[in-house]
Amino acid sequence: MSIPNEALQKLLQELETRIVASQQQIGITKAQITTKQRDIRMLELTSKEIGSLPKDTNVYEGVGKMFMSVPMNTVDKRISTESTELKSDISGLEKKLSSLEMTHKNGRENLERILKSGDRA
């Protein structure tokens, strides 16, 4: 049973397109994970710095082009909430990355299998 050349060529193009798309998505996902990890480190540093201050210290947060005085416990809550959300996002991105890597691997294996079977024909 032989596949016509046109059908084989179309199949190879589709596989190659999927492989390239998954490779691009892998790069994008890795960049997103790196960015979120950097944001978590920044939040941890900010929390550490704020934690070393006396409790009655005035703390200000940027709001648009101005700064507003905010209670320190409000800042701590915001930082911990953002950190939790970022960790959750990273977990989801790691699952997505795993899926994309599997798709990429399977696509490459299928492409190699088709090319090897073409050598035998």
mmCIF file of N, CA and C in Angstrom:
data_model
loop_
_atom_site.group_PDB
_atom_site.id
_atom_site.type_symbol
_atom_site.label_atom_id
_atom_site.label_comp_id
_atom_site.label_asym_id
_atom_site.label_seq_id
_atom_site.Cartn_x
_atom_site.Cartn_y
_atom_site.Cartn_z
ATOM 1 N N MET A 1 0.849 -1.182 0.000
ATOM 2 C CA MET A 1 0.000 0.000 0.000
ATOM 3 C C MET A 1 0.890 1.238 0.000
ATOM 4 N N SER A 2 0.766 2.017 -1.033
ATOM 5 C CA SER A 2 1.615 3.189 -1.189
ATOM 6 C C SER A 2 0.757 4.452 -1.188
ATOM 7 N N ILE A 3 1.265 5.475 -0.567
ATOM 8 C CA ILE A 3 0.561 6.755 -0.531
ATOM 9 C C ILE A 3 1.019 7.573 -1.738
ATOM 10 N N PRO A 4 0.063 8.174 -2.467
ATOM 11 C CA PRO A 4 0.453 9.000 -3.614
ATOM 12 C C PRO A 4 1.378 10.144 -3.176
ATOM 13 N N ASN A 5 2.262 10.552 -4.058
ATOM 14 C CA ASN A 5 3.243 11.592 -3.736
ATOM 15 C C ASN A 5 2.592 12.893 -3.272
ATOM 16 N N GLU A 6 1.492 13.295 -3.920
ATOM 17 C CA GLU A 6 0.816 14.546 -3.548
ATOM 18 C C GLU A 6 0.275 14.467 -2.126
ATOM 19 N N ALA A 7 -0.356 13.350 -1.783
ATOM 20 C CA ALA A 7 -0.896 13.178 -0.435
ATOM 21 C C ALA A 7 0.229 13.131 0.591
ATOM 22 N N LEU A 8 1.301 12.481 0.247
ATOM 23 C CA LEU A 8 2.454 12.390 1.142
ATOM 24 C C LEU A 8 3.074 13.764 1.358
ATOM 25 N N GLN A 9 3.200 14.517 0.291
ATOM 26 C CA GLN A 9 3.760 15.863 0.388
ATOM 27 C C GLN A 9 2.872 16.758 1.256
ATOM 28 N N LYS A 10 1.560 16.647 1.076
ATOM 29 C CA LYS A 10 0.630 17.444 1.870
ATOM 30 C C LYS A 10 0.723 17.049 3.346
ATOM 31 N N LEU A 11 0.805 15.769 3.616
ATOM 32 C CA LEU A 11 0.933 15.272 4.988
ATOM 33 C C LEU A 11 2.223 15.769 5.627
ATOM 34 N N LEU A 12 3.308 15.733 4.888
ATOM 35 C CA LEU A 12 4.590 16.222 5.403
ATOM 36 C C LEU A 12 4.544 17.715 5.699
ATOM 37 N N GLN A 13 3.883 18.475 4.844
ATOM 38 C CA GLN A 13 3.745 19.920 5.069
ATOM 39 C C GLN A 13 2.938 20.194 6.333
ATOM 40 N N GLU A 14 1.856 19.467 6.532
ATOM 41 C CA GLU A 14 1.030 19.655 7.721
ATOM 42 C C GLU A 14 1.813 19.317 8.987
ATOM 43 N N LEU A 15 2.553 18.213 8.939
ATOM 44 C CA LEU A 15 3.370 17.827 10.090
ATOM 45 C C LEU A 15 4.429 18.883 10.382
ATOM 46 N N GLU A 16 5.082 19.352 9.342
ATOM 47 C CA GLU A 16 6.118 20.365 9.533
ATOM 48 C C GLU A 16 5.528 21.650 10.107
ATOM 49 N N THR A 17 4.352 22.029 9.629
ATOM 50 C CA THR A 17 3.677 23.221 10.141
ATOM 51 C C THR A 17 3.356 23.060 11.619
ATOM 52 N N ARG A 18 2.843 21.892 11.997
ATOM 53 C CA ARG A 18 2.533 21.629 13.404
ATOM 54 C C ARG A 18 3.784 21.656 14.268
ATOM 55 N N ILE A 19 4.853 21.086 13.760
ATOM 56 C CA ILE A 19 6.112 21.051 14.514
ATOM 57 C C ILE A 19 6.633 22.471 14.741
ATOM 58 N N VAL A 20 6.637 23.277 13.694
ATOM 59 C CA VAL A 20 7.128 24.652 13.803
ATOM 60 C C VAL A 20 6.242 25.462 14.752
ATOM 61 N N ALA A 21 4.922 25.299 14.630
ATOM 62 C CA ALA A 21 4.001 26.038 15.503
ATOM 63 C C ALA A 21 4.197 25.644 16.963
ATOM 64 N N SER A 22 4.347 24.351 17.216
ATOM 65 C CA SER A 22 4.536 23.920 18.600
ATOM 66 C C SER A 22 5.883 24.402 19.127
ATOM 67 N N GLN A 23 6.887 24.449 18.277
ATOM 68 C CA GLN A 23 8.200 24.944 18.686
ATOM 69 C C GLN A 23 8.122 26.432 19.056
ATOM 70 N N GLN A 24 7.383 27.199 18.286
ATOM 71 C CA GLN A 24 7.208 28.617 18.591
ATOM 72 C C GLN A 24 6.448 28.793 19.901
ATOM 73 N N GLN A 25 5.397 28.004 20.088
ATOM 74 C CA GLN A 25 4.615 28.086 21.322
ATOM 75 C C GLN A 25 5.456 27.686 22.536
ATOM 76 N N ILE A 26 6.345 26.723 22.366
ATOM 77 C CA ILE A 26 7.235 26.319 23.460
ATOM 78 C C ILE A 26 8.110 27.501 23.869
ATOM 79 N N GLY A 27 8.659 28.205 22.904
ATOM 80 C CA GLY A 27 9.492 29.377 23.192
ATOM 81 C C GLY A 27 8.715 30.467 23.910
ATOM 82 N N ILE A 28 7.507 30.721 23.446
ATOM 83 C CA ILE A 28 6.666 31.742 24.063
ATOM 84 C C ILE A 28 6.321 31.351 25.502
ATOM 85 N N THR A 29 5.953 30.094 25.700
ATOM 86 C CA THR A 29 5.574 29.622 27.037
ATOM 87 C C THR A 29 6.756 29.686 27.993
ATOM 88 N N LYS A 30 7.942 29.305 27.522
ATOM 89 C CA LYS A 30 9.135 29.387 28.376
ATOM 90 C C LYS A 30 9.415 30.836 28.767
ATOM 91 N N ALA A 31 9.229 31.760 27.832
ATOM 92 C CA ALA A 31 9.444 33.180 28.128
ATOM 93 C C ALA A 31 8.430 33.671 29.166
ATOM 94 N N GLN A 32 7.172 33.226 29.043
ATOM 95 C CA GLN A 32 6.150 33.615 30.016
ATOM 96 C C GLN A 32 6.485 33.082 31.407
ATOM 97 N N ILE A 33 6.946 31.843 31.475
ATOM 98 C CA ILE A 33 7.315 31.257 32.767
ATOM 99 C C ILE A 33 8.462 32.055 33.387
ATOM 100 N N THR A 34 9.462 32.386 32.585
ATOM 101 C CA THR A 34 10.605 33.153 33.076
ATOM 102 C C THR A 34 10.174 34.513 33.604
ATOM 103 N N THR A 35 9.282 35.171 32.883
ATOM 104 C CA THR A 35 8.791 36.484 33.297
ATOM 105 C C THR A 35 8.046 36.391 34.623
ATOM 106 N N LYS A 36 7.189 35.395 34.756
ATOM 107 C CA LYS A 36 6.427 35.245 35.990
ATOM 108 C C LYS A 36 7.336 34.876 37.161
ATOM 109 N N GLN A 37 8.368 34.082 36.912
ATOM 110 C CA GLN A 37 9.320 33.750 37.973
ATOM 111 C C GLN A 37 10.083 34.996 38.417
ATOM 112 N N ARG A 38 10.434 35.848 37.463
ATOM 113 C CA ARG A 38 11.103 37.106 37.803
ATOM 114 C C ARG A 38 10.184 37.985 38.639
ATOM 115 N N ASP A 39 8.904 38.046 38.271
ATOM 116 C CA ASP A 39 7.940 38.835 39.028
ATOM 117 C C ASP A 39 7.804 38.321 40.461
ATOM 118 N N ILE A 40 7.816 37.007 40.621
ATOM 119 C CA ILE A 40 7.734 36.426 41.970
ATOM 120 C C ILE A 40 8.960 36.826 42.782
ATOM 121 N N ARG A 41 10.138 36.769 42.171
ATOM 122 C CA ARG A 41 11.360 37.174 42.889
ATOM 123 C C ARG A 41 11.287 38.639 43.310
ATOM 124 N N MET A 42 10.758 39.487 42.438
ATOM 125 C CA MET A 42 10.605 40.910 42.768
ATOM 126 C C MET A 42 9.642 41.092 43.946
ATOM 127 N N LEU A 43 8.533 40.353 43.924
ATOM 128 C CA LEU A 43 7.573 40.441 45.022
ATOM 129 C C LEU A 43 8.187 39.950 46.330
ATOM 130 N N GLU A 44 8.968 38.866 46.256
ATOM 131 C CA GLU A 44 9.613 38.347 47.467
ATOM 132 C C GLU A 44 10.612 39.356 48.024
ATOM 133 N N LEU A 45 11.362 39.994 47.146
ATOM 134 C CA LEU A 45 12.312 41.011 47.579
ATOM 135 C C LEU A 45 11.589 42.194 48.221
ATOM 136 N N THR A 46 10.508 42.628 47.595
ATOM 137 C CA THR A 46 9.724 43.737 48.131
ATOM 138 C C THR A 46 9.165 43.373 49.503
ATOM 139 N N SER A 47 8.638 42.161 49.622
ATOM 140 C CA SER A 47 8.089 41.701 50.895
ATOM 141 C C SER A 47 9.176 41.653 51.972
ATOM 142 N N LYS A 48 10.339 41.188 51.604
ATOM 143 C CA LYS A 48 11.461 41.116 52.556
ATOM 144 C C LYS A 48 11.853 42.519 53.014
ATOM 145 N N GLU A 49 11.932 43.449 52.080
ATOM 146 C CA GLU A 49 12.297 44.824 52.420
ATOM 147 C C GLU A 49 11.244 45.471 53.311
ATOM 148 N N ILE A 50 9.978 45.277 52.973
ATOM 149 C CA ILE A 50 8.898 45.858 53.787
ATOM 150 C C ILE A 50 8.868 45.203 55.163
ATOM 151 N N GLY A 51 9.134 43.903 55.213
ATOM 152 C CA GLY A 51 9.135 43.189 56.489
ATOM 153 C C GLY A 51 10.215 43.669 57.447
ATOM 154 N N SER A 52 11.295 44.220 56.901
ATOM 155 C CA SER A 52 12.377 44.696 57.759
ATOM 156 C C SER A 52 12.111 46.095 58.315
ATOM 157 N N LEU A 53 11.055 46.756 57.828
ATOM 158 C CA LEU A 53 10.714 48.101 58.298
ATOM 159 C C LEU A 53 9.864 48.029 59.562
ATOM 160 N N PRO A 54 9.923 49.069 60.398
ATOM 161 C CA PRO A 54 9.014 49.114 61.554
ATOM 162 C C PRO A 54 7.560 49.189 61.084
ATOM 163 N N LYS A 55 6.649 48.672 61.898
ATOM 164 C CA LYS A 55 5.229 48.602 61.499
ATOM 165 C C LYS A 55 4.593 49.978 61.299
ATOM 166 N N ASP A 56 5.125 51.021 61.904
ATOM 167 C CA ASP A 56 4.503 52.346 61.774
ATOM 168 C C ASP A 56 5.091 53.169 60.624
ATOM 169 N N THR A 57 5.881 52.556 59.770
ATOM 170 C CA THR A 57 6.489 53.239 58.624
ATOM 171 C C THR A 57 5.420 53.531 57.573
ATOM 172 N N ASN A 58 5.496 54.732 57.018
ATOM 173 C CA ASN A 58 4.569 55.081 55.935
ATOM 174 C C ASN A 58 4.995 54.350 54.664
ATOM 175 N N VAL A 59 4.036 53.679 54.020
ATOM 176 C CA VAL A 59 4.290 52.946 52.789
ATOM 177 C C VAL A 59 3.421 53.562 51.699
ATOM 178 N N TYR A 60 3.996 53.734 50.521
ATOM 179 C CA TYR A 60 3.283 54.358 49.412
ATOM 180 C C TYR A 60 3.288 53.415 48.212
ATOM 181 N N GLU A 61 2.162 53.415 47.498
ATOM 182 C CA GLU A 61 2.054 52.644 46.262
ATOM 183 C C GLU A 61 1.714 53.589 45.125
ATOM 184 N N GLY A 62 2.249 53.293 43.964
ATOM 185 C CA GLY A 62 1.962 54.108 42.795
ATOM 186 C C GLY A 62 0.564 53.855 42.267
ATOM 187 N N VAL A 63 -0.141 54.955 42.015
ATOM 188 C CA VAL A 63 -1.475 54.893 41.426
ATOM 189 C C VAL A 63 -1.461 55.869 40.256
ATOM 190 N N GLY A 64 -1.283 55.315 39.063
ATOM 191 C CA GLY A 64 -1.160 56.196 37.906
ATOM 192 C C GLY A 64 0.113 57.004 38.007
ATOM 193 N N LYS A 65 -0.019 58.337 38.036
ATOM 194 C CA LYS A 65 1.142 59.215 38.117
ATOM 195 C C LYS A 65 1.391 59.729 39.528
ATOM 196 N N MET A 66 0.654 59.200 40.498
ATOM 197 C CA MET A 66 0.847 59.678 41.866
ATOM 198 C C MET A 66 1.053 58.507 42.819
ATOM 199 N N PHE A 67 1.369 58.823 44.055
ATOM 200 C CA PHE A 67 1.562 57.814 45.081
ATOM 201 C C PHE A 67 0.575 58.053 46.203
ATOM 202 N N MET A 68 0.034 56.944 46.738
ATOM 203 C CA MET A 68 -0.924 57.041 47.844
ATOM 204 C C MET A 68 -0.375 56.277 49.038
ATOM 205 N N SER A 69 -0.630 56.819 50.210
ATOM 206 C CA SER A 69 -0.236 56.144 51.436
ATOM 207 C C SER A 69 -1.158 54.941 51.633
ATOM 208 N N VAL A 70 -0.544 53.786 51.909
ATOM 209 C CA VAL A 70 -1.303 52.546 52.059
ATOM 210 C C VAL A 70 -0.810 51.861 53.333
ATOM 211 N N PRO A 71 -1.736 51.280 54.122
ATOM 212 C CA PRO A 71 -1.296 50.543 55.313
ATOM 213 C C PRO A 71 -0.388 49.376 54.920
ATOM 214 N N MET A 72 0.605 49.092 55.748
ATOM 215 C CA MET A 72 1.589 48.063 55.436
ATOM 216 C C MET A 72 0.941 46.684 55.291
ATOM 217 N N ASN A 73 -0.077 46.380 56.114
ATOM 218 C CA ASN A 73 -0.716 45.061 56.008
ATOM 219 C C ASN A 73 -1.458 44.912 54.675
ATOM 220 N N THR A 74 -1.970 45.997 54.116
ATOM 221 C CA THR A 74 -2.624 45.954 52.810
ATOM 222 C C THR A 74 -1.603 45.607 51.725
ATOM 223 N N VAL A 75 -0.426 46.184 51.820
ATOM 224 C CA VAL A 75 0.635 45.897 50.856
ATOM 225 C C VAL A 75 1.056 44.434 50.984
ATOM 226 N N ASP A 76 1.207 43.943 52.223
ATOM 227 C CA ASP A 76 1.569 42.540 52.442
ATOM 228 C C ASP A 76 0.528 41.600 51.835
ATOM 229 N N LYS A 77 -0.748 41.919 52.038
ATOM 230 C CA LYS A 77 -1.816 41.079 51.476
ATOM 231 C C LYS A 77 -1.765 41.082 49.950
ATOM 232 N N ARG A 78 -1.555 42.259 49.364
ATOM 233 C CA ARG A 78 -1.499 42.359 47.901
ATOM 234 C C ARG A 78 -0.323 41.550 47.361
ATOM 235 N N ILE A 79 0.808 41.665 48.018
ATOM 236 C CA ILE A 79 1.998 40.939 47.566
ATOM 237 C C ILE A 79 1.775 39.436 47.654
ATOM 238 N N SER A 80 1.213 38.974 48.759
ATOM 239 C CA SER A 80 0.989 37.525 48.896
ATOM 240 C C SER A 80 -0.052 37.027 47.896
ATOM 241 N N THR A 81 -1.090 37.823 47.636
ATOM 242 C CA THR A 81 -2.107 37.448 46.650
ATOM 243 C C THR A 81 -1.502 37.368 45.250
ATOM 244 N N GLU A 82 -0.722 38.381 44.882
ATOM 245 C CA GLU A 82 -0.091 38.381 43.563
ATOM 246 C C GLU A 82 0.873 37.213 43.422
ATOM 247 N N SER A 83 1.616 36.942 44.475
ATOM 248 C CA SER A 83 2.570 35.827 44.441
ATOM 249 C C SER A 83 1.847 34.496 44.242
ATOM 250 N N THR A 84 0.742 34.301 44.947
ATOM 251 C CA THR A 84 -0.046 33.079 44.811
ATOM 252 C C THR A 84 -0.594 32.939 43.388
ATOM 253 N N GLU A 85 -1.107 34.044 42.843
ATOM 254 C CA GLU A 85 -1.637 34.016 41.478
ATOM 255 C C GLU A 85 -0.534 33.692 40.464
ATOM 256 N N LEU A 86 0.639 34.275 40.657
ATOM 257 C CA LEU A 86 1.748 34.013 39.738
ATOM 258 C C LEU A 86 2.194 32.559 39.815
ATOM 259 N N LYS A 87 2.235 32.000 41.015
ATOM 260 C CA LYS A 87 2.615 30.594 41.155
ATOM 261 C C LYS A 87 1.590 29.687 40.481
ATOM 262 N N SER A 88 0.320 30.043 40.597
ATOM 263 C CA SER A 88 -0.734 29.281 39.924
ATOM 264 C C SER A 88 -0.588 29.385 38.404
ATOM 265 N N ASP A 89 -0.286 30.590 37.924
ATOM 266 C CA ASP A 89 -0.077 30.793 36.488
ATOM 267 C C ASP A 89 1.110 29.960 35.988
ATOM 268 N N ILE A 90 2.185 29.935 36.769
ATOM 269 C CA ILE A 90 3.363 29.160 36.387
ATOM 270 C C ILE A 90 3.024 27.675 36.310
ATOM 271 N N SER A 91 2.242 27.209 37.264
ATOM 272 C CA SER A 91 1.835 25.802 37.255
ATOM 273 C C SER A 91 1.063 25.470 35.979
ATOM 274 N N GLY A 92 0.132 26.339 35.610
ATOM 275 C CA GLY A 92 -0.630 26.140 34.373
ATOM 276 C C GLY A 92 0.255 26.199 33.139
ATOM 277 N N LEU A 93 1.206 27.134 33.128
ATOM 278 C CA LEU A 93 2.112 27.253 31.991
ATOM 279 C C LEU A 93 3.030 26.038 31.879
ATOM 280 N N GLU A 94 3.435 25.474 33.019
ATOM 281 C CA GLU A 94 4.276 24.273 32.977
ATOM 282 C C GLU A 94 3.507 23.089 32.400
ATOM 283 N N LYS A 95 2.218 22.985 32.725
ATOM 284 C CA LYS A 95 1.388 21.926 32.137
ATOM 285 C C LYS A 95 1.262 22.136 30.629
ATOM 286 N N LYS A 96 1.049 23.392 30.239
ATOM 287 C CA LYS A 96 0.941 23.721 28.812
ATOM 288 C C LYS A 96 2.262 23.405 28.102
ATOM 289 N N LEU A 97 3.375 23.743 28.741
ATOM 290 C CA LEU A 97 4.689 23.471 28.167
ATOM 291 C C LEU A 97 4.912 21.977 27.973
ATOM 292 N N SER A 98 4.517 21.203 28.960
ATOM 293 C CA SER A 98 4.652 19.753 28.869
ATOM 294 C C SER A 98 3.839 19.214 27.691
ATOM 295 N N SER A 99 2.618 19.705 27.550
ATOM 296 C CA SER A 99 1.765 19.280 26.446
ATOM 297 C C SER A 99 2.364 19.676 25.094
ATOM 298 N N LEU A 100 2.882 20.898 25.007
ATOM 299 C CA LEU A 100 3.484 21.363 23.756
ATOM 300 C C LEU A 100 4.729 20.561 23.414
ATOM 301 N N GLU A 101 5.530 20.246 24.421
ATOM 302 C CA GLU A 101 6.729 19.449 24.167
ATOM 303 C C GLU A 101 6.366 18.048 23.675
ATOM 304 N N MET A 102 5.293 17.488 24.230
ATOM 305 C CA MET A 102 4.837 16.169 23.797
ATOM 306 C C MET A 102 4.338 16.239 22.348
ATOM 307 N N THR A 103 3.590 17.284 22.024
ATOM 308 C CA THR A 103 3.098 17.474 20.658
ATOM 309 C C THR A 103 4.274 17.607 19.691
ATOM 310 N N HIS A 104 5.265 18.382 20.086
ATOM 311 C CA HIS A 104 6.452 18.581 19.245
ATOM 312 C C HIS A 104 7.188 17.260 19.043
ATOM 313 N N LYS A 105 7.376 16.514 20.118
ATOM 314 C CA LYS A 105 8.090 15.239 20.051
ATOM 315 C C LYS A 105 7.338 14.252 19.145
ATOM 316 N N ASN A 106 6.025 14.153 19.342
ATOM 317 C CA ASN A 106 5.228 13.240 18.522
ATOM 318 C C ASN A 106 5.255 13.636 17.049
ATOM 319 N N GLY A 107 5.179 14.920 16.783
ATOM 320 C CA GLY A 107 5.226 15.397 15.404
ATOM 321 C C GLY A 107 6.544 15.050 14.735
ATOM 322 N N ARG A 108 7.644 15.246 15.462
ATOM 323 C CA ARG A 108 8.966 14.910 14.909
ATOM 324 C C ARG A 108 9.093 13.402 14.673
ATOM 325 N N GLU A 109 8.592 12.609 15.626
ATOM 326 C CA GLU A 109 8.648 11.153 15.462
ATOM 327 C C GLU A 109 7.839 10.711 14.255
ATOM 328 N N ASN A 110 6.647 11.278 14.093
ATOM 329 C CA ASN A 110 5.808 10.936 12.939
ATOM 330 C C ASN A 110 6.490 11.339 11.633
ATOM 331 N N LEU A 111 7.093 12.517 11.625
ATOM 332 C CA LEU A 111 7.785 12.985 10.429
ATOM 333 C C LEU A 111 8.947 12.059 10.093
ATOM 334 N N GLU A 112 9.717 11.683 11.091
ATOM 335 C CA GLU A 112 10.845 10.774 10.863
ATOM 336 C C GLU A 112 10.361 9.407 10.379
ATOM 337 N N ARG A 113 9.268 8.925 10.971
ATOM 338 C CA ARG A 113 8.725 7.628 10.574
ATOM 339 C C ARG A 113 8.279 7.655 9.118
ATOM 340 N N ILE A 114 7.626 8.730 8.705
ATOM 341 C CA ILE A 114 7.167 8.845 7.323
ATOM 342 C C ILE A 114 8.354 8.923 6.376
ATOM 343 N N LEU A 115 9.358 9.698 6.773
ATOM 344 C CA LEU A 115 10.534 9.829 5.898
ATOM 345 C C LEU A 115 11.290 8.515 5.788
ATOM 346 N N LYS A 116 11.377 7.768 6.883
ATOM 347 C CA LYS A 116 12.061 6.467 6.842
ATOM 348 C C LYS A 116 11.277 5.462 6.007
ATOM 349 N N SER A 117 9.958 5.488 6.124
ATOM 350 C CA SER A 117 9.145 4.548 5.336
ATOM 351 C C SER A 117 9.200 4.920 3.865
ATOM 352 N N GLY A 118 9.435 6.192 3.568
ATOM 353 C CA GLY A 118 9.567 6.627 2.177
ATOM 354 C C GLY A 118 10.843 6.117 1.560
ATOM 355 N N ASP A 119 11.880 5.937 2.390
ATOM 356 C CA ASP A 119 13.157 5.403 1.881
ATOM 357 C C ASP A 119 13.002 3.959 1.412
ATOM 358 N N ARG A 120 12.134 3.214 2.054
ATOM 359 C CA ARG A 120 11.951 1.794 1.719
ATOM 360 C C ARG A 120 11.165 1.609 0.425
ATOM 361 N N ALA A 121 10.353 2.580 0.072
ATOM 362 C CA ALA A 121 9.492 2.412 -1.094
ATOM 363 C C ALA A 121 10.234 2.415 -2.393
#
